[in-house]
Backbone as a ProteinNet text record, in pm:
[ID]
protein_1_A
[PRIMARY]
SIEAVLKPSRNANKNEAPYMASIDGSGNCGATLITNQLLLTSAHCAECPDWGCDISVGSIYIDDFDEKDPYRKPLKSIKQLRHEDFKISDGGVQSFNDVALILLNETLNFTHESLQPIAGFAKPDYTKKAIVYGFGAENPEGQDRATQLKTREVSLIDNEKCKELMTHAIIKNTKQDYEICIEVAVCRGDSGGPLIQIQDGVPKLIGIATWTTDDIYNCSTAPHVYISPLHFNDWIQKGIAKLTPTEKH
[TERTIARY]
435.3	368	217.5	139.7	-4.2	-79.1	-200.1	-269.1	-406.6	-517.6	-648.4	-719.8	-810.7	-886.5	-987.5	-980.8	-1065.7	-1207.2	-1302.3	-1439.5	-1447.2	-1535.4	-1640.5	-1589.9	-1557.3	-1516.5	-1630.1	-1617.7	-1715.3	-1639.1	-1707.9	-1647.9	-1631.5	-1513.9	-1492.7	-1575.7	-1620.9	-1693.1	-1596.1	-1648.9	-1564.8	-1451.6	-1481.9	-1377.3	-1335.7	-1357.9	-1336	-1188.2	-1103	-959.8	-878.1	-882.9	-821	-667.9	-612.1	-465.7	-420.1	-513.5	-479.7	-421.7	-314.5	-252.6	-234.1	-229.6	-196.6	-68.7	12	140	133.8	169.1	176.8	317.9	399.1	538	581.2	670.7	711.6	598.9	505	385.4	282.4	165.3	61.9	66.5	62.3	71.3	-13.9	-31.3	-92.8	13.4	-26	64	-21.2	42.8	-26.2	42.4	-38.1	12.7	44.3	172.8	209.4	248.8	290.8	314.7	265.2	283.3	236.9	328.7	434.7	524.5	561.4	521.2	574.5	467.9	494.7	416	497	428.1	487.5	431.3	520.5	478	575.5	563.3	658.6	776.5	892.9	1013.9	1000.7	931	920.1	825.6	756.1	673.6	750.4	861.8	939.2	1050.4	1008.5	1103	1072.3	1067	1026.9	1141.7	1110.4	1214.4	1264.3	1367.8	1427	1325.8	1229.6	1130.1	1013.7	1018.7	920.7	802.2	742.6	615.7	501.4	390.9	267.9	197.6	162.6	99.1	-35.3	-134.4	-264.1	-307.2	-351.1	-405.2	-536.9	-614.8	-737.2	-853	-846.1	-953.7	-974.7	-1099.6	-1128.4	-1134.2	-1107.1	-1108.8	-967.8	-945.6	-811.3	-800.8	-911.8	-905.6	-994.9	-1121.4	-1220.3	-1233.8	-1143.9	-1147.7	-1229.4	-1316	-1392.3	-1426.1	-1520.7	-1552.4	-1605.5	-1658.6	-1712.7	-1601.3	-1478.1	-1363.6	-1261.9	-1302.5	-1217.5	-1092.4	-1085.8	-971.6	-863.1	-883.6	-779.6	-656.5	-539	-414.3	-326.9	-298.4	-199.9	-60	25.1	158.1	264.3	389.6	503.7	592.5	658.9	761.9	889.4	964.6	1092.8	1211.3	1183.2	1289	1224.2	1303.1	1253.7	1364.6	1325.2	1422.1	1372	1447.5	1410.4	1497	1440.1	1516.6	1640.8	1754.9	1883	1893.3	1810.6	1814.5	1697.1	1629.7	1521.6	1576.5	1509	1542.3	1422.4	1424	1318.7	1380.5	1306.5	1358.5	1394.7	1476	1516.7	1395.9	1289.8	1168.9	1088.8	1125.9	1060.9	929.1	892.6	762.6	777.8	848.6	858	952.4	907.3	990.9	1036.6	1161.5	1215.4	1239.5	1207.8	1230.6	1172.8	1051.5	988.2	917	997.2	940.2	1016	943.5	1005.2	925.9	994.3	931.6	944.7	842.1	844.9	817.3	905.9	891.5	813.5	711.8	625.3	681.9	640.8	691.3	616.1	528.7	448.5	422.2	417.2	378.7	227.7	159.9	14	-44	-162.3	-238.1	-353.7	-364.2	-469.8	-589.4	-657.8	-769.1	-904.5	-906.3	-1033.2	-1033.1	-1151.8	-1160.3	-1125.3	-1115.5	-1078.5	-927.1	-850.8	-705	-647.2	-606.4	-554.3	-448.8	-350.3	-252.4	-310	-248.4	-289.5	-260.5	-342.4	-331	-217.9	-144.6	-32.4	-29.6	70.6	89.2	41.4	6	-36.9	-1.1	1.8	16.9	-116.2	-112.7	-239.8	-308	-438.6	-519.6	-584.2	-535	-578.7	-721	-781.4	-920	-1019	-968.6	-1056.6	-1031.9	-1129.9	-1112.8	-1025.6	-972.2	-898.5	-961.3	-909.3	-966.7	-853.5	-874.6	-777.5	-836.8	-747.6	-786.8	-693.5	-748	-660.7	-732.7	-653.2	-702.8	-670.5	-631.4	-582.8	-693.2	-651.8	-742.5	-849.3	-967.2	-1077.8	-1095.4	-1011.5	-1019.6	-883.2	-880.7	-755.1	-649.8	-690.8	-593.2	-519.6	-568.9	-496.8	-525.7	-635.8	-669.1	-764.5	-779.6	-881.7	-864.5	-772.6	-750.3	-874.7	-904.3	-1022.7	-1005.2	-1114.5	-1108.7	-1152	-1213.3	-1251.9	-1192.7	-1153.9	-1093	-1186.5	-1130.6	-1206.8	-1161.3	-1251	-1218	-1295.8	-1242.6	-1317.8	-1261	-1345.2	-1301	-1228.8	-1125.7	-1050.3	-1021.9	-1000.5	-956.7	-805.6	-745.4	-602.4	-580.2	-465.7	-430	-317.5	-335.4	-233.3	-101.4	4.6	140	160.9	112.6	135.5	64.3	-60.4	-137.4	-70.9	-20.5	43.2	169	251.1	371.9	335.9	229.5	184.5	138.7	59.6	11.5	128.1	230.7	345.9	418.5	415.8	484.4	404.7	276	191.3	194.1	256.2	257.9	341.7	316.5	398.9	541.5	555	686.4	694	778.2	785.8	850.2	797.4	851.6	856.9	943.7	955.3	906.3	808	748.7	850.5	853.7	939.7	860.9	932.2	860.9	786.2	824.4	756.8	640.5	610.9	503.9	370.9	264.4	127.8	49.4	-16.7	-85.8	-235.9	-296.8	-441.9	-494.9	-628	-693.3	-675	-711.5	-703	-791	-729.4	-807.9	-757	-628.3	-572.1	-508.2	-473.3	-416.8	-330.8	-298.3	-206.4	-255.5	-167.7	-205.1	-228.4	-238.1	-263.5	-135.5	-23.4	104.6	127.2	188.9	221.7	107.1	-13.6	-131.8	-150.7	-246.8	-260.6	-349.1	-311	-396.5	-431	-559.5	-607.6	-683.7	-667.7	-752.6	-800	-928.3	-981.2	-944.8	-861.7	-821.8	-847.6	-916.5	-958	-1036.2	-1115.2	-1201.9	-1133.4	-1003.8	-925.5	-864.4	-867	-801	-649	-586.3	-440.4	-384.1	-262.8	-195.6	-126.1	-168.4	-102.3	-19.2	-37.2	39.3	52.8	157.6	184.8	185.5	105.3	92.4	224.7	268.4	399.2	399.4	343.4	342.2	227.3	193.3	90.5	147.9	102.8	152.9	133.4	240.2	234.4	181.8	218.4	159.5	210.6	309.8	347.9	242.5	149.9	40.5	-87.1	-133.5	-252.2	-258.1	-368.4	-378.6	-469.7	-493.7	-600.5	-552.1	-424.3	-371.4	-336.7	-381.3	-347.4	-209.9	-137.8	-178	-138.8	-205.9	-159.7	-84.5	29.2	124.1	146.6	141.1	170.6	288.8	359.1	464.3	421.7	471.2	432.9	513.3	446.6	520.9	577.7	510.9	560	696.6	713.9	842.8	954.3	920	1018.7	1016.3	954.8	933.4	1063.4	1168.7	1297	1349.5	1344	1390.4	1305.3	1173.4	1081.6	1110.5	1128.2	1152.7	1285.4	1387.9	1516.6	1500.2	1420.9	1395.6	1321	1223.2	1147.8	1244.3	1332.3	1429.3	1526.2	1562.3	1658.4	1595.2	1470.5	1405.3	1345.6	1305.9	1245.3	1312.8	1442	1517	1471.9	1409.7	1372.1	1235.3	1158	1022.4	1029	935.4	922.1	827.2	870.5	787.8	745.6
312.6	330.7	333.9	318.2	309.4	405.7	445	550.1	519.5	515.3	506.3	377.6	343.2	220.3	242.3	156	171.3	122.7	173.7	127.9	-16.9	-102.9	-69	-67.5	48.5	61.9	128.3	129.4	200.5	283.6	379.9	457	366.6	372.7	294.8	353.7	266.7	313.3	369.1	445.1	527.7	454	342.4	273.9	140.8	131.7	4.3	-32.6	67	40.3	137.3	120.2	218.4	219.6	122.5	112.4	185.5	244.1	307.2	446	474.7	608.4	659.4	791.6	849.5	931.4	927.3	998.4	1100.4	1223.1	1327.2	1384.6	1346.6	1391.9	1413.4	1326.5	1337.5	1293	1218.8	1176.3	1137.5	1094.7	1051.8	901	851.8	708.4	668.7	538.1	482.1	415.9	376.2	306.2	237.4	149.2	75.6	102.4	135.5	159.8	24.8	2.7	-127.5	-117.6	0.9	23.9	165.2	208.5	343.2	453.9	416.8	517.6	494.3	380	341.7	304.2	345.8	304.4	207.7	112.3	22.6	62	82.5	126.2	71.4	115.7	72.7	170.5	119.6	203	323.4	305.6	419.7	528	498.4	601.5	673.7	616.1	673	761.6	867.1	962.3	1100.8	1107.7	1232	1332.1	1461.1	1564.1	1580.1	1658.8	1678	1729	1806.9	1863.4	1765.5	1648.1	1543.2	1541.6	1425.1	1410.1	1443.2	1490.2	1505.5	1370.3	1328.9	1198.3	1221.9	1144.7	1152.9	1012.8	1000.2	873.9	903.3	797.8	813	875.9	879.3	943.3	874.1	872.4	820.4	934.1	1057.9	1172.4	1223.9	1276.6	1322.1	1474.2	1543.3	1689.4	1762.8	1724.1	1803.5	1754.6	1802.4	1760.6	1862.3	1813.4	1905.3	1836.2	1894.3	1842.9	1699.8	1656.4	1520.4	1417	1462.3	1373.2	1400.4	1390	1438.6	1355.9	1233.9	1147.2	1152.1	1232.2	1247.3	1311.5	1256.5	1315.4	1352.3	1483.3	1522.9	1508.3	1434.5	1403.7	1436.6	1423.5	1438.3	1314.8	1282.8	1179.6	1245	1172.2	1228	1141.7	1014.7	926.9	826.2	774.8	667.6	565.5	440.8	333.6	252	258.7	184.2	58.9	-46	-169.5	-140.5	-191	-158.2	-214.3	-315	-372	-326.3	-219.7	-164.6	-111.3	-146.5	-87.8	-102.1	-23.9	-30.7	-88.5	-175	-244.6	-147.1	-195.3	-112	-64.4	-145.3	-105.9	2	31.8	141.3	106.1	-23.5	-63.6	-143.2	-255.8	-346.4	-292	-299.8	-260.7	-385.7	-387.4	-500.4	-459.5	-548.9	-522.6	-386.5	-363.7	-231.4	-216.7	-207.1	-200.4	-96.8	-26.8	78.6	99.5	156.4	199.3	350.4	413.3	558.2	583.1	660.4	695.4	826.1	824.7	941.9	1034.2	1160.6	1260.2	1257.6	1161.6	1155.5	1008.9	975.9	841.5	839	750.5	750.6	672.6	715.3	640.8	570.9	440.7	365.5	351.3	463.5	465.3	469.8	477.9	488.6	394.3	345.6	244.1	298.6	429.9	483.7	491.1	459.4	463	341.6	241	116.5	59.2	-12.8	-75.8	-203	-247.5	-373	-488.2	-592.4	-703.3	-800.7	-776.8	-865.1	-899.7	-975.9	-1017.1	-1161.8	-1198.8	-1336.2	-1375.2	-1506.4	-1558.9	-1542.1	-1517.4	-1507.5	-1643.9	-1643.9	-1761.8	-1743.4	-1818	-1798.3	-1847.8	-1914.6	-1959.3	-1851.5	-1742.4	-1636.5	-1505.4	-1417.1	-1280.5	-1201.1	-1090.2	-997.3	-858.6	-762.2	-626.5	-526.3	-431.5	-322.9	-192.4	-104.4	29.7	131.4	248.8	353.1	484.8	590.8	724.3	761.2	661.9	688.8	722.8	729	766.1	659.3	704.3	611	573.4	629.6	589.9	538.3	450.7	384.2	479	600.2	697	766.2	745.7	793.1	936.6	995.8	1131.3	1127.2	1242.8	1263.6	1172.7	1211.6	1136	1141.1	1030.6	1023.5	1113.2	1174.4	1256.9	1176.6	1061.4	972.4	834.5	764	632.3	538.5	473.3	378.3	235.9	142.9	2.9	-83	-203.4	-302.2	-440.1	-539.6	-679.1	-714.6	-797.1	-838.1	-987.3	-1043.4	-1182.4	-1186.2	-1282.2	-1306.5	-1392	-1372.1	-1450.1	-1544.6	-1673.7	-1769.3	-1748	-1803.1	-1773.9	-1809.6	-1927.4	-1969.9	-1877.6	-1843.8	-1752.7	-1615.3	-1573.1	-1442.1	-1437.7	-1540.8	-1548	-1537.6	-1608	-1607.1	-1466.2	-1401.3	-1265.1	-1168.3	-1181.1	-1090.5	-1104.5	-1224.5	-1243.6	-1183.3	-1156.6	-1097.4	-945	-888	-741.5	-677.4	-550	-475.6	-469.9	-433.9	-433.3	-561.3	-653.4	-786.6	-779.9	-861.7	-869	-1014.7	-1043.8	-1179	-1178.4	-1262.5	-1262.3	-1305.4	-1231	-1262.6	-1346.5	-1428.1	-1518.1	-1445.6	-1320.3	-1245.4	-1161.4	-1170.5	-1089.4	-1163.6	-1089	-1140.6	-1064.3	-1137.8	-1074	-1070.1	-958.4	-944.3	-897.1	-902.5	-850.1	-697.7	-638.7	-493.6	-425.9	-342.1	-284.5	-150.9	-120	0.9	88.9	211.2	304.5	407.2	518.5	616.2	667.6	666.2	712.1	600	474.6	360.9	289.1	322.7	259.7	262.9	155.4	150.9	109.1	109.7	78.2	-71.2	-107.8	-246.2	-333.4	-461.2	-568.3	-653	-662.5	-720.1	-848.9	-944.5	-1063	-1091.6	-1124.3	-1160	-1305.9	-1328.7	-1465.3	-1485.7	-1593.1	-1618.6	-1500.4	-1438.5	-1328.3	-1194.7	-1187.9	-1065.3	-1016.8	-883.6	-834.2	-846.9	-915.4	-931.6	-868.5	-815.8	-756.6	-867.5	-887	-988.1	-925.2	-793.5	-732.7	-582.1	-529.4	-385	-349.6	-251.5	-216.8	-164.6	-221.6	-183.7	-141.1	-222.2	-180.9	-246.6	-187.7	-245.2	-262.8	-366.9	-400.4	-283.8	-252.5	-146.7	-13.8	16.5	135.9	267.7	262.7	389	430.1	337.8	369.7	401.9	305.4	326.7	213.3	206.4	107.7	-8.9	-35	-129.3	-267.6	-298.6	-429.6	-513.2	-638.8	-732	-793.7	-834.3	-826.6	-693	-663.4	-558.8	-630.5	-573.2	-650.8	-588.9	-676.5	-641.3	-726.9	-681.6	-766.8	-815.5	-933.2	-995.9	-939.9	-878.6	-830.9	-947.2	-1062.9	-1179.8	-1222.3	-1214	-1248.2	-1157.1	-1029.8	-930.2	-909.8	-1004.3	-981.3	-962.2	-1037.6	-1020.9	-878.5	-831.6	-695.5	-593.1	-614.8	-521.6	-517.3	-633.4	-636.6	-569.6	-592.3	-523.7	-373.4	-333	-190.2	-124.9	-197.5	-146.8	-123	-221	-208.3	-93.8	-72.1	34.7	173.9	187.8	320.1	354.4	254.2	281.3	191.8	211.1	119.6	118.4	226.7	232.4	173.2	148	93.7	-56.6	-107.6	-253.3	-303.2	-400	-451.3	-594.8
-1089.3	-961.5	-984.1	-877	-894.2	-803.4	-846.9	-771.6	-716.1	-792.8	-727.2	-755.6	-665.8	-684.4	-796.4	-898.5	-1015.7	-987.4	-1065.6	-1054.4	-1103	-1050.8	-954.8	-810.4	-762.6	-623.1	-545.5	-414.4	-331.6	-230	-170.8	-62.8	59.9	120.9	243	356.5	444.4	563.2	665.7	759.6	846.1	918.5	982.1	1059.6	996.2	867.4	797.4	785.7	764.9	744.8	831.2	963.7	1054.7	1047.9	975.4	956.6	829.9	754.2	625.8	648.1	573.8	578.9	437.5	423.5	293.4	307	200.8	197	84.9	115.7	13.8	19.1	-77.9	-79.9	-222.1	-271.7	-410.9	-503.4	-448	-520.7	-417.9	-462.2	-368.6	-356.4	-233.4	-209.2	-90.3	-76	42.6	129.5	249.5	340.7	446.7	522.8	628.8	761.7	862	996.4	1061.2	1098.2	1156.7	1304.1	1350.7	1494	1524.9	1650.6	1686	1633.2	1561	1504.2	1358.8	1302.7	1171.3	1070	945.8	830.6	746.3	685.7	586.8	450.6	353.9	220.8	118	-5.5	-107.8	-110.7	-151.6	-150.5	-243.4	-355	-447.7	-395.9	-285.7	-219.2	-109	-65.6	45.7	-9.8	-74.9	-133.6	-77.7	53.6	120.3	119.2	101.4	109.3	253.1	271.7	405	507.6	459.8	553.4	575.7	513.3	540.9	447	435	362.9	458.2	402	480	484.9	605.4	627.4	694.7	653.2	720.6	763.2	887.8	939	1010.5	1031.8	1111	1037.4	903.1	827.5	694.2	647.9	514.1	411.8	457.8	366.9	342.9	223.7	189.9	189.7	165.6	152.3	251.8	254.2	327.4	470.2	555.4	695.1	774.2	861.1	945	1077	1148.8	1282.2	1279.2	1162.3	1155.9	1155.9	1149	1134.7	1245.1	1371.4	1481.9	1506.4	1450.8	1483.1	1377	1273.6	1173.3	1235.7	1203.8	1253.4	1135.5	1119.9	1019.7	1079.6	1012.8	1065.1	961.1	1002.3	911	923.2	813.3	821.6	873.4	956.7	1001	957.3	925	871.8	780.5	686.7	601.1	582.8	564.3	542.3	423.9	313.9	194.1	182.1	125.2	106.4	23.5	70.4	5.5	-136.5	-170.7	-305.7	-391.6	-349.2	-431.2	-562.4	-670.8	-801.4	-893.5	-999.9	-1101.3	-1227.6	-1295.4	-1413.2	-1524.8	-1618	-1732.2	-1812.3	-1812.7	-1885.8	-1816	-1690	-1617.4	-1553.3	-1551.5	-1497.6	-1368.1	-1375.7	-1261.1	-1153.6	-1028.6	-914.7	-841.9	-797.9	-722.8	-578.3	-483.6	-339.4	-298.4	-345	-333.9	-199.2	-92.2	42.3	124.2	211.7	293.4	421.3	520.1	645.5	656.9	711.3	735.5	883.4	946.1	1087.7	1099.2	1184.9	1204.5	1312.2	1306.4	1401.2	1534.4	1551.6	1673.6	1706	1834	1876.6	1894.4	1822.6	1819.8	1937.6	1979.8	2080.4	2011.4	2027.5	1962.1	2056	2075.8	2171.6	2102.1	1969.9	1898.2	1779	1742.9	1636.5	1497.8	1481.9	1350.2	1330.4	1434.5	1424.4	1497.2	1419	1475.9	1381.4	1433.7	1344.8	1281.4	1173.4	1110.8	1206.7	1199.8	1295.8	1263.5	1156.1	1123	975.6	936	797.5	781.1	658.5	632.3	489.3	466.6	330.8	258.5	127.1	55	43.4	55.8	31.5	-105.4	-204.8	-343.1	-367.9	-271.4	-288.1	-245.4	-187.2	-135.8	-208.8	-199.6	-250.1	-152.4	-201.7	-116.2	-132.4	-57.9	-58.7	-78.7	-169.8	-187.9	-135.3	-89.9	-44.5	-108.4	-138.4	-190.6	-213.5	-220.8	-252.6	-397.4	-478.1	-613.7	-712	-839	-947.6	-967.1	-1013.3	-1033.5	-1179.6	-1268.2	-1408.1	-1452.7	-1555.2	-1593.1	-1650	-1688.6	-1739.3	-1624.6	-1503.1	-1385.7	-1345.1	-1398.6	-1353.7	-1234.8	-1171.6	-1068.8	-947.9	-863.3	-740.2	-651.9	-588	-501.6	-379.6	-333.9	-212.4	-89.9	-114.4	-4.8	-33.8	71.6	56.5	-19.2	-120.7	-202.5	-172.5	-196.8	-176	-273.5	-299.5	-375.9	-347.8	-370	-361.2	-490.2	-479.7	-598.3	-593.7	-711.9	-721.7	-731.2	-661.7	-676	-800.6	-866	-984.3	-944.7	-971.5	-927.4	-1001.6	-946.3	-995.1	-1141.8	-1183.9	-1322.5	-1420.2	-1389	-1474.6	-1477.9	-1363.5	-1355.3	-1442	-1434.4	-1518	-1665.1	-1703.8	-1843	-1884.9	-1800.1	-1830.3	-1848.3	-1764.3	-1773.5	-1906.7	-1965.3	-2094.1	-2209.4	-2185.4	-2290	-2288.1	-2188.4	-2175	-2285.5	-2312.1	-2408	-2355.2	-2226.1	-2160.4	-2077.6	-2119.9	-2058.2	-1919.2	-1828.2	-1692.2	-1648.5	-1553.6	-1499.2	-1355.6	-1326.8	-1192.6	-1086.8	-977.4	-863	-762.2	-684.7	-593.7	-482.1	-454.5	-348.1	-400.6	-529.3	-588.2	-585.6	-555	-552.5	-658	-745.2	-857.5	-834.2	-874.8	-866.7	-1001.4	-1013.2	-1133.5	-1140.1	-1253.4	-1270.1	-1164.9	-1080.2	-970	-920.7	-940.3	-880.4	-987.1	-947.5	-1044.6	-971.8	-1039.2	-982.5	-848.1	-748.9	-615.2	-516.2	-566.7	-478.2	-435.1	-496.4	-461	-311.1	-259.9	-117.6	-28.8	-85.1	-5.5	15.8	102.1	146.2	57.8	51.7	1	122.9	150.9	276.6	249.6	337.7	334.2	476.4	487.8	619.6	645.1	746	781	930	963.7	1102.6	1159.1	1073.4	1116	1135.8	1101.9	1126.2	994.4	967.4	847.1	860	765.8	764.7	637.7	648.7	533.8	455.4	330	246.9	134.9	110.9	2.9	16	-48.6	-57.6	-206.5	-246.2	-388.5	-443.9	-557.3	-609.6	-755.6	-846.9	-988.5	-1063.1	-1176.9	-1263.4	-1403.3	-1470	-1603.2	-1700.4	-1774.9	-1878.1	-1823.5	-1696.3	-1633.5	-1689.5	-1779.7	-1845.2	-1948.1	-1980.6	-2073.3	-1996.7	-1916.2	-1832.1	-1729.6	-1656.7	-1547.6	-1582.3	-1711.5	-1746.5	-1789.5	-1768.3	-1807.9	-1685	-1686.5	-1576.7	-1603.6	-1497.8	-1357.2	-1293.1	-1181.6	-1091.3	-979.5	-939.2	-858.9	-720.6	-620.3	-480.8	-436.9	-332.2	-276.3	-137.8	-103.1	22.7	139.8	239.1	356.8	437.9	429.6	502.4	448.8	316.7	255.2	308.1	331.7	375.9	526.8	599.5	742.5	820.9	788.5	858.7	839.7	714.6	684.7	759.9	761.8	829.2	979.4	1040.7	1185.7	1221.7	1141	1163.9	1147.4	1048.6	1025.3	1140.1	1195.1	1311.5	1428.2	1452.9	1563.1	1538.9	1413	1380.8	1395.1	1349.3	1351	1486.6	1562.8	1695.1	1799.6	1823.1	1910.5	2055.9	2101.6	2244.2	2271.5	2164.7	2182.6	2205.2	2284	2298.5	2189.4	2111.6	2001.9	2029.9
[MASK]
+++++++++++++++++++++++++++++++++++++++++++++++++++++++++++++++++++++++++++++++++++++++++++++++++++++++++++++++++++++++++++++++++++++++++++++++++++++++++++++++++++++++++++++++++++++++++++++++++++++++++++++++++++++++++++++++++++++++++++++++++++++++++

């Protein structure tokens, strides 16, 4: 699993990623707001206890909330739906079908620019940079979770190069067709968080943070791996209908 955006990162601006959520449950994770009741994250982040995970939306801060942050909403998870074929490889690094939905205990109102759902999913454009967001660790050893949302621009790694890099890892992995590879950029605490690309002038979700190469050692080996929400769109849409059957989508 992965946690914080590594340097050279910067602090995110106040309304830069209004779809970003943080999950505090069995571990610290990120997530993306996709409807007024649901988060999209990785399956290994959706391990909430019966009393629910603590969820925060509408804020770029993780700890120090005060009057300057009036749109932050502390929420709870009430249900989770993990992909039925989710599993972790025998080597303990690679995650398969690592996608999940989390139902919030409140229906959100999108009346302010600091709290908005993502504008949709898209295919990655390998000729352009992408953007990662996370509250994870800022050093490759995975200590010291960020207290403010971090972000950085990243390069995507094409499929052939990514396959080659995976064969050079200490723990070997085989690239899946739904995986999107990026340069070294994230660490513990960033799992489940978004990989964004601006397409047609709008931020689109192209990936969900899932695993990093040799992450049982540290976060400094490429590739870092996201999964495509577009690939799992049928599963996601069925999950939305199952968790929020009375809502019009």
